[in-house]
Coordinates of N, CA, C and O in Angstrom, one line a residue:
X1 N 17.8 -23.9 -4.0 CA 17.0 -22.6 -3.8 C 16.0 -22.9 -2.7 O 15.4 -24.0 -2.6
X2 N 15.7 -21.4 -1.7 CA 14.5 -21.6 -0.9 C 13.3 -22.4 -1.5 O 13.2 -22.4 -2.7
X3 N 12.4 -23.1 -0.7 CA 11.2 -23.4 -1.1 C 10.0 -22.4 -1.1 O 8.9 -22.6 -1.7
X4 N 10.5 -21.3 -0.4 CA 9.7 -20.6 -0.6 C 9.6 -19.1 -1.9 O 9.0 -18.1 -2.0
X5 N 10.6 -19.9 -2.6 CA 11.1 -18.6 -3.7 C 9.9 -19.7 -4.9 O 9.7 -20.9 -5.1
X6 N 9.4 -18.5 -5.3 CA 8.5 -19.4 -6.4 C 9.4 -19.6 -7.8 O 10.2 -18.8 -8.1
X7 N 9.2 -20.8 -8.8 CA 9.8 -20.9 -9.9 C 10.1 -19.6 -10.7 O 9.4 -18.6 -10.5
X8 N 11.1 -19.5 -11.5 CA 11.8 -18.3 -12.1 C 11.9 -17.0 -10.9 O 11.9 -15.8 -11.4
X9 N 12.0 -16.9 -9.9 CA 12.1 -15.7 -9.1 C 13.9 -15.9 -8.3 O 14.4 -16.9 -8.0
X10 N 14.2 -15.0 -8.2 CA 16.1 -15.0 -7.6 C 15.6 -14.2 -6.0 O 14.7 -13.5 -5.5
X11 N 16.5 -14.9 -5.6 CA 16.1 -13.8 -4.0 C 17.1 -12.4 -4.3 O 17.8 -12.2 -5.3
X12 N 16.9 -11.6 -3.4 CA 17.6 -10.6 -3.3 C 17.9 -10.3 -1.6 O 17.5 -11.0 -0.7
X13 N 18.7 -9.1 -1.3 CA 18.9 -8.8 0.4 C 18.2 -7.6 0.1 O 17.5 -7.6 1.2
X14 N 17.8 -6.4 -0.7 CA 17.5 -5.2 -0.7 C 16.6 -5.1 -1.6 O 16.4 -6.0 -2.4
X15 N 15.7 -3.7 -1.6 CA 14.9 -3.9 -2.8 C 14.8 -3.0 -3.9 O 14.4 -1.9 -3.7
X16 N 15.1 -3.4 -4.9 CA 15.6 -2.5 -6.1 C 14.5 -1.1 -6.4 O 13.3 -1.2 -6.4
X17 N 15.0 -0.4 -6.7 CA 14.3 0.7 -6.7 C 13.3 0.7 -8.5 O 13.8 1.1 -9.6
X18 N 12.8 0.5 -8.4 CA 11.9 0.2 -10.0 C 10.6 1.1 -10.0 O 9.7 0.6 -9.3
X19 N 10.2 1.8 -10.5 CA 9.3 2.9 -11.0 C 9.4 3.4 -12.5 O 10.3 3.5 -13.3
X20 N 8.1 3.6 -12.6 CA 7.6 4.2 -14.0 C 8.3 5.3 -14.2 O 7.5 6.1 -14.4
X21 N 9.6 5.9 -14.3 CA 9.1 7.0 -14.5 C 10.5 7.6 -13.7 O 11.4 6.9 -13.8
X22 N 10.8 8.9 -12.8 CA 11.7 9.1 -12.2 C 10.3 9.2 -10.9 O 9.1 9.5 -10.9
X23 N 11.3 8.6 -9.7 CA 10.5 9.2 -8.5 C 10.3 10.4 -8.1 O 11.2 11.1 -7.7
X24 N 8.6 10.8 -8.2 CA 8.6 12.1 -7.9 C 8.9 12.4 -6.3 O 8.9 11.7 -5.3
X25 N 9.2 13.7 -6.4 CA 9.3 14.5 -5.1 C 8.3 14.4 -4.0 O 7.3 15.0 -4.2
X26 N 8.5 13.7 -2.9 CA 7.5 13.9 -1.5 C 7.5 15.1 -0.7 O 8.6 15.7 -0.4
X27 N 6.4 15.4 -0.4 CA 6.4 16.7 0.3 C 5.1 16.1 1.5 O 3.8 16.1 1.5
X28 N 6.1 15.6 2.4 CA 4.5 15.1 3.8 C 3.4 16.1 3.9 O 2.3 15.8 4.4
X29 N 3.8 17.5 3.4 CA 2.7 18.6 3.8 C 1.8 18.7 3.2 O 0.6 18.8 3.6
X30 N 2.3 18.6 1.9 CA 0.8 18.2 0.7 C 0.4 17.2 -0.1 O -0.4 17.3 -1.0
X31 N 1.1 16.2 0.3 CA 1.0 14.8 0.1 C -0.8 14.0 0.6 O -1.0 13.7 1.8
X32 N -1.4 13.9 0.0 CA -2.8 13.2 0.2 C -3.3 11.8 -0.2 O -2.9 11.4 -1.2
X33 N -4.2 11.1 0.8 CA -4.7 10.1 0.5 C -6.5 10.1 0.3 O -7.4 10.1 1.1
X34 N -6.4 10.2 -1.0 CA -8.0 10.4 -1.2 C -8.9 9.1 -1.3 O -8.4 8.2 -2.0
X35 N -10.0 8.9 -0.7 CA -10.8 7.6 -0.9 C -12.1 8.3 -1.8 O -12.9 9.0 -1.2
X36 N -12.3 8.1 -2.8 CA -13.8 8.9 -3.9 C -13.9 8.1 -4.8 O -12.8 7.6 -5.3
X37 N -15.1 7.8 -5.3 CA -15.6 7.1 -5.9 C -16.8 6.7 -5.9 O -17.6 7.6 -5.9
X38 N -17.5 5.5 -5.8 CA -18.8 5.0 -5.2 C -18.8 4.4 -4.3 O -18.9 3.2 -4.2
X39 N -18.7 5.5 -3.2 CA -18.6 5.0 -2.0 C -19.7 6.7 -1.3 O -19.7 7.8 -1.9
X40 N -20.5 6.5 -0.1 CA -21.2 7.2 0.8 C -20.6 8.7 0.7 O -21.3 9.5 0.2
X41 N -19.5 9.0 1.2 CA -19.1 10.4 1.1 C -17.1 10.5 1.1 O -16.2 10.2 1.9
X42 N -17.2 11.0 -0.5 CA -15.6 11.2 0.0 C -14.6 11.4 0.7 O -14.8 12.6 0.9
X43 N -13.6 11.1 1.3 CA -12.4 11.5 2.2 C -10.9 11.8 2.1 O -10.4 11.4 1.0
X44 N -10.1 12.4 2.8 CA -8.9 12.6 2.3 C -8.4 12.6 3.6 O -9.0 13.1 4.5
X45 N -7.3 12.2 3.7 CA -6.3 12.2 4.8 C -4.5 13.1 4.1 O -3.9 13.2 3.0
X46 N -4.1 13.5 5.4 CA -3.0 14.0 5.3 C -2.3 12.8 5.9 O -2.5 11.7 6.5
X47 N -1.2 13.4 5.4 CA 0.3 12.1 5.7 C 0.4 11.8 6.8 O 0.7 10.7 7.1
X48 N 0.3 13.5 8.1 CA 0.2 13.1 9.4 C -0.5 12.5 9.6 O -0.1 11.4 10.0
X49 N -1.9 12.5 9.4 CA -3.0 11.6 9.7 C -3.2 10.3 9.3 O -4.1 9.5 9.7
X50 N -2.1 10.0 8.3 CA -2.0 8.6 8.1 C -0.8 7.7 9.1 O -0.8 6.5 9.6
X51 N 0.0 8.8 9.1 CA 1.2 7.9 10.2 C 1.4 8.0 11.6 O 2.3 7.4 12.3
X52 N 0.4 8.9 11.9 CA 0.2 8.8 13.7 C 0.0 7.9 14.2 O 0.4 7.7 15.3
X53 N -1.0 6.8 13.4 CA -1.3 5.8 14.3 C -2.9 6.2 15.2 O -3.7 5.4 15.8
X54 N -3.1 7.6 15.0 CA -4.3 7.9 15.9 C -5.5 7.6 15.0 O -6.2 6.8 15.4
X55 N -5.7 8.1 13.9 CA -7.0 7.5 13.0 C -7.2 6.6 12.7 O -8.3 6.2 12.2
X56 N -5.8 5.6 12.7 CA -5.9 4.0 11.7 C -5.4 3.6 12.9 O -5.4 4.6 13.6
X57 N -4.9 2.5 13.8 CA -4.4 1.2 13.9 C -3.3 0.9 12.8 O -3.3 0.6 11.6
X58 N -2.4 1.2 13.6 CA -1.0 0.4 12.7 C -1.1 -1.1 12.6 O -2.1 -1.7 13.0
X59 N -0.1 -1.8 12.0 CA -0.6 -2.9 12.2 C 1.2 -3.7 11.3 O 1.6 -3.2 10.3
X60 N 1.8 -4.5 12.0 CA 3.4 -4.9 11.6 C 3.2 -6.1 11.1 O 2.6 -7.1 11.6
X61 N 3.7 -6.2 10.1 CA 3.3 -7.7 9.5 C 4.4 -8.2 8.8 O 4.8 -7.4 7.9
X62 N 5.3 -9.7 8.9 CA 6.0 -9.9 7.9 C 5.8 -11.0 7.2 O 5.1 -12.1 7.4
X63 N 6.4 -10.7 6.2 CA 5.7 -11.6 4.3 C 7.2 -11.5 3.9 O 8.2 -10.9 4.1
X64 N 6.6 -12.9 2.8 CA 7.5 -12.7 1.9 C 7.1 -11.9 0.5 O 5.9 -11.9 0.3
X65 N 8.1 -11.2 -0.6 CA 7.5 -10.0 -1.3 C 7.8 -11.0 -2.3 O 8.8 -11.7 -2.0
X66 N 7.1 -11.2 -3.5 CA 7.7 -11.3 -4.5 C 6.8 -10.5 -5.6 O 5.6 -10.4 -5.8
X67 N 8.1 -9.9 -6.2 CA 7.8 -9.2 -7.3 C 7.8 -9.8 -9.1 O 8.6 -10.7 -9.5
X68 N 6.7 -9.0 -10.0 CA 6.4 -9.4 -10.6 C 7.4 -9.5 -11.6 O 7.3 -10.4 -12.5
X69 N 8.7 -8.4 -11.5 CA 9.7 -8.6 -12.3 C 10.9 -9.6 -12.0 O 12.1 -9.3 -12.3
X70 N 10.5 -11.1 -11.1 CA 11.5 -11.8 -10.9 C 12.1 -11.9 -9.5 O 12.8 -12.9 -9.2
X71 N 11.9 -10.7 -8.7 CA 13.0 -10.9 -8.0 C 11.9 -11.4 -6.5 O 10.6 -11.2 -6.5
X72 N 12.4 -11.9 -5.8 CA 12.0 -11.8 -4.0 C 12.9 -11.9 -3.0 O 14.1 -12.3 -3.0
X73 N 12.0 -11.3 -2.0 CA 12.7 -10.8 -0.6 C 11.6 -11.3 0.7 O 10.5 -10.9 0.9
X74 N 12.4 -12.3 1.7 CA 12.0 -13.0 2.2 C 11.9 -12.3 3.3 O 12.5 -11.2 3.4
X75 N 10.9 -12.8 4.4 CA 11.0 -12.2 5.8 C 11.2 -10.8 5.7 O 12.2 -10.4 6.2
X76 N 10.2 -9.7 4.8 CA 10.7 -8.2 5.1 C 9.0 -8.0 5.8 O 7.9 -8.4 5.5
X77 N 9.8 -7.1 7.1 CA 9.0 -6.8 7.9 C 8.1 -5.1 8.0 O 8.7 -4.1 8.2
X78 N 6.7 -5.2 7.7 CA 5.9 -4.0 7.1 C 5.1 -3.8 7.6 O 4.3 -4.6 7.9
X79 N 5.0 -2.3 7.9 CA 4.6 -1.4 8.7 C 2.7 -0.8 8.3 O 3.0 0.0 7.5
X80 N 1.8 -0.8 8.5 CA 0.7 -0.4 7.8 C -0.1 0.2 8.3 O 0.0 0.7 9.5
X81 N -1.2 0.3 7.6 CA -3.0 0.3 7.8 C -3.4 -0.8 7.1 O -3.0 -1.1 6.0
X82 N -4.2 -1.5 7.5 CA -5.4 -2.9 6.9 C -6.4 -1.9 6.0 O -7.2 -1.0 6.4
X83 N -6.2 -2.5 4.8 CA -7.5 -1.8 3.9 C -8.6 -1.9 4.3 O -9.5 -1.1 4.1
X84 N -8.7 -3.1 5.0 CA -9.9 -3.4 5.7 C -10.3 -2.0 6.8 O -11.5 -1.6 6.9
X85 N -9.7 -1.7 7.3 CA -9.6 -0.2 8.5 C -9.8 0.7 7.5 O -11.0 0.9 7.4
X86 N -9.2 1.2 6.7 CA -9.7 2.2 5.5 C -10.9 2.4 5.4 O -11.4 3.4 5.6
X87 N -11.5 1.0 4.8 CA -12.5 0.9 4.1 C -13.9 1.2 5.1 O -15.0 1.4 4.7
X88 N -13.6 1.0 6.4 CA -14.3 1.1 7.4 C -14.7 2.6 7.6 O -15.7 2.9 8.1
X89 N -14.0 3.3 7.2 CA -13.9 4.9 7.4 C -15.2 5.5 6.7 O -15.9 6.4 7.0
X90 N -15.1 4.1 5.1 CA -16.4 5.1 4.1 C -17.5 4.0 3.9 O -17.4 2.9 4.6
X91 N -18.3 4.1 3.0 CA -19.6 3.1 3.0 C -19.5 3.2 1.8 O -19.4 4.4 1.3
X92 N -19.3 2.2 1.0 CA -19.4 1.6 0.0 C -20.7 1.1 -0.7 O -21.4 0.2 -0.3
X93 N -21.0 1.9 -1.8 CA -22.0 1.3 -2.3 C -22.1 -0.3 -2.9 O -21.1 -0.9 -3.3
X94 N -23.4 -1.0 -3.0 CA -23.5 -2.4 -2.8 C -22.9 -2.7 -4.6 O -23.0 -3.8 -5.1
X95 N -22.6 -2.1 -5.0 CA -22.3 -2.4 -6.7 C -21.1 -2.4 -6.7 O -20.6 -3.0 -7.7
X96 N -20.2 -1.9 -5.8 CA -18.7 -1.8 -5.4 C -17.4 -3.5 -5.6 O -17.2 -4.2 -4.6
X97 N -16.9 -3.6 -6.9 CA -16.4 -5.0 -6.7 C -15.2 -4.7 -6.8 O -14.7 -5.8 -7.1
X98 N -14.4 -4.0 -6.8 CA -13.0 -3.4 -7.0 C -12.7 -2.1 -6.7 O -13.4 -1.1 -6.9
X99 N -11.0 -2.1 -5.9 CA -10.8 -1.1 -5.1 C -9.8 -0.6 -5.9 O -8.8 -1.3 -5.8
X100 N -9.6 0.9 -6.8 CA -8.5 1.3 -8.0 C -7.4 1.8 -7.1 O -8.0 2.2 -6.1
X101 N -6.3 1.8 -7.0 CA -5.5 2.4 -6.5 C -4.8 3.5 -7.8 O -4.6 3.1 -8.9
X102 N -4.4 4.9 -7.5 CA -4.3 6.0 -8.7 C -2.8 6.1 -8.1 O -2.5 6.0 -6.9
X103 N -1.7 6.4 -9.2 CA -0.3 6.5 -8.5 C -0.1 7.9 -9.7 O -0.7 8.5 -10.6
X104 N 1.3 8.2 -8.9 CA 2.1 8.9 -9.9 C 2.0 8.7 -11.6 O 1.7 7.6 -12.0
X105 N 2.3 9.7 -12.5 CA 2.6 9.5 -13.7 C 1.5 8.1 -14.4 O 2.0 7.3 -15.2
X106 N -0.1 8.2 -13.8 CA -0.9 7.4 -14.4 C -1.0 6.5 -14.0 O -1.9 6.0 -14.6
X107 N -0.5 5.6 -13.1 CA -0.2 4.2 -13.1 C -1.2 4.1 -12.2 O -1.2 4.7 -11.2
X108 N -2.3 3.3 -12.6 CA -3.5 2.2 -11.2 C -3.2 1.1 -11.5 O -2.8 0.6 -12.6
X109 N -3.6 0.6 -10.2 CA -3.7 -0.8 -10.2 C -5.2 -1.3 -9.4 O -5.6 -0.4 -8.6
X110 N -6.3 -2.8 -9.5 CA -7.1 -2.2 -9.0 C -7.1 -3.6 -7.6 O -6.3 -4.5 -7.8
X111 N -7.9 -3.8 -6.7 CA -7.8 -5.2 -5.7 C -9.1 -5.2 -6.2 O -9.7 -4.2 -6.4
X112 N -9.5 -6.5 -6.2 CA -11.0 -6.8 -6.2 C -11.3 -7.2 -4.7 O -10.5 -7.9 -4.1
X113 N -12.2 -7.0 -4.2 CA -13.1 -6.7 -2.7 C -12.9 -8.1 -2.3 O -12.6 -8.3 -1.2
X114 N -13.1 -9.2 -3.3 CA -13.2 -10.5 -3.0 C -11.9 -11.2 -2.3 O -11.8 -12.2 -1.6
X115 N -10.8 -10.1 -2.8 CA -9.4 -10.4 -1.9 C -9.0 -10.6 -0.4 O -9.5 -9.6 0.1
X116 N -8.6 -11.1 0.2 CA -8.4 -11.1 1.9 C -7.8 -9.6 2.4 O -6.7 -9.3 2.9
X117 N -8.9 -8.8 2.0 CA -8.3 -7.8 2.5 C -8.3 -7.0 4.1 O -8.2 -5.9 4.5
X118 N -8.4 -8.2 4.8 CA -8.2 -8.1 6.2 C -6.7 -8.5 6.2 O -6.0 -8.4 7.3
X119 N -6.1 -9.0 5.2 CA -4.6 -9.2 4.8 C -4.2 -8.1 4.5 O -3.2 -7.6 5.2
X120 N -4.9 -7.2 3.4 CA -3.7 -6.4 2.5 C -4.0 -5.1 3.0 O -5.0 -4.5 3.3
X121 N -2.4 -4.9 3.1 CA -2.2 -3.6 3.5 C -1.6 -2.5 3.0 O -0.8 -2.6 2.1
X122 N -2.0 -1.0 3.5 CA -1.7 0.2 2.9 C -0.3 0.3 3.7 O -0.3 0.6 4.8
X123 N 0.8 -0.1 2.9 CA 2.2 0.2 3.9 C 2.7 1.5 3.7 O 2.3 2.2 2.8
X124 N 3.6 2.0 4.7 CA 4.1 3.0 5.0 C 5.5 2.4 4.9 O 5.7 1.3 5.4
X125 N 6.4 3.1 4.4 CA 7.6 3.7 4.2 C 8.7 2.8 5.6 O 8.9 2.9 6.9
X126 N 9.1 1.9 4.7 CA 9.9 0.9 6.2 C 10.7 2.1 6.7 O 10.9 3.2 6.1
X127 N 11.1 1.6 7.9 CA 12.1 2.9 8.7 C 13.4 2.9 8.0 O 14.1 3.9 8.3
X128 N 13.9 1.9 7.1 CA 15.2 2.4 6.6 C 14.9 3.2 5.0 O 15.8 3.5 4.3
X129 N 13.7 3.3 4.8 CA 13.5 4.1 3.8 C 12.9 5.7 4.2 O 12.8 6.7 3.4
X130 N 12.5 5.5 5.6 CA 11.8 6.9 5.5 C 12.7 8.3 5.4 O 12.2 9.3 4.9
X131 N 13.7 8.1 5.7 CA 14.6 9.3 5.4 C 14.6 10.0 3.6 O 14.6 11.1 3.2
X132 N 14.7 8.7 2.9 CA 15.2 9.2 1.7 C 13.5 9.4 1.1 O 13.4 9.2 -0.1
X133 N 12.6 9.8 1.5 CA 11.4 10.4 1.4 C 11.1 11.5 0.9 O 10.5 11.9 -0.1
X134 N 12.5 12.3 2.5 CA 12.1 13.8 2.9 C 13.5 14.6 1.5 O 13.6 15.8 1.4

């Protein structure tokens, strides 16, 4: 096995489709990214305005993924915004130690600020997935 596959994890070539739930329906038109909470003044971006490239800095990055249910995928190449660029957008109050992310059908997850988040990124939709979106 790779060295870079961590103990109990299998590689894969593709990446399995795994969600809570049935994937909901995307609609780019009303599709939103809200930043609120304790932070200076709330924001919301539309989808164009996330994938233009004009308000954020894209930014291409490749990793290896591994997922929590076992599997990884080596060298996949990901398309983004740096949360770090996000976060630049709003002012965060100084009590601020975690960043919640709110998904579909309930699910958050949250990063703590203390993370390299000049690393972690808000990805966008690889180009062999963006079709099956619309």
């Amino acid at each position: 096995m790779n060295d870079r596959v961590p103990p109990g994890q299998h590689l894969v070539s593709n990446f399995p489709v795994l969600h809570v739930g049935p994937v909901p329906p995307f609609d780019a038109q009303t599709w939103r990214l809200r930043l609120f909470g304790l932070l200076q003044e709330e924001r919301s971006y539309t989808y164009a305005e996330i994938t233009s490239g004009t308000l954020f800095p894209h930014t291409t990055v490749q990793a290896d993924f591994h997922c929590v249910t076992t599997w990884s995928k080596l060298d996949s190449t990901w398309e983004g915004i740096k949360c770090i660029d996000l976060l630049a957008q709003v002012r965060l109050q100084p009590e601020v130690q975690y960043i919640m992310a709110h998904c579909a059908y309930g699910y958050t997850t949250n990063i703590p600020l203390t993370e390299r988040l000049s690393e972690t990124l808000f990805a966008l939709p690889q180009r062999d997935q963006a079709a099956s979106l619309r």
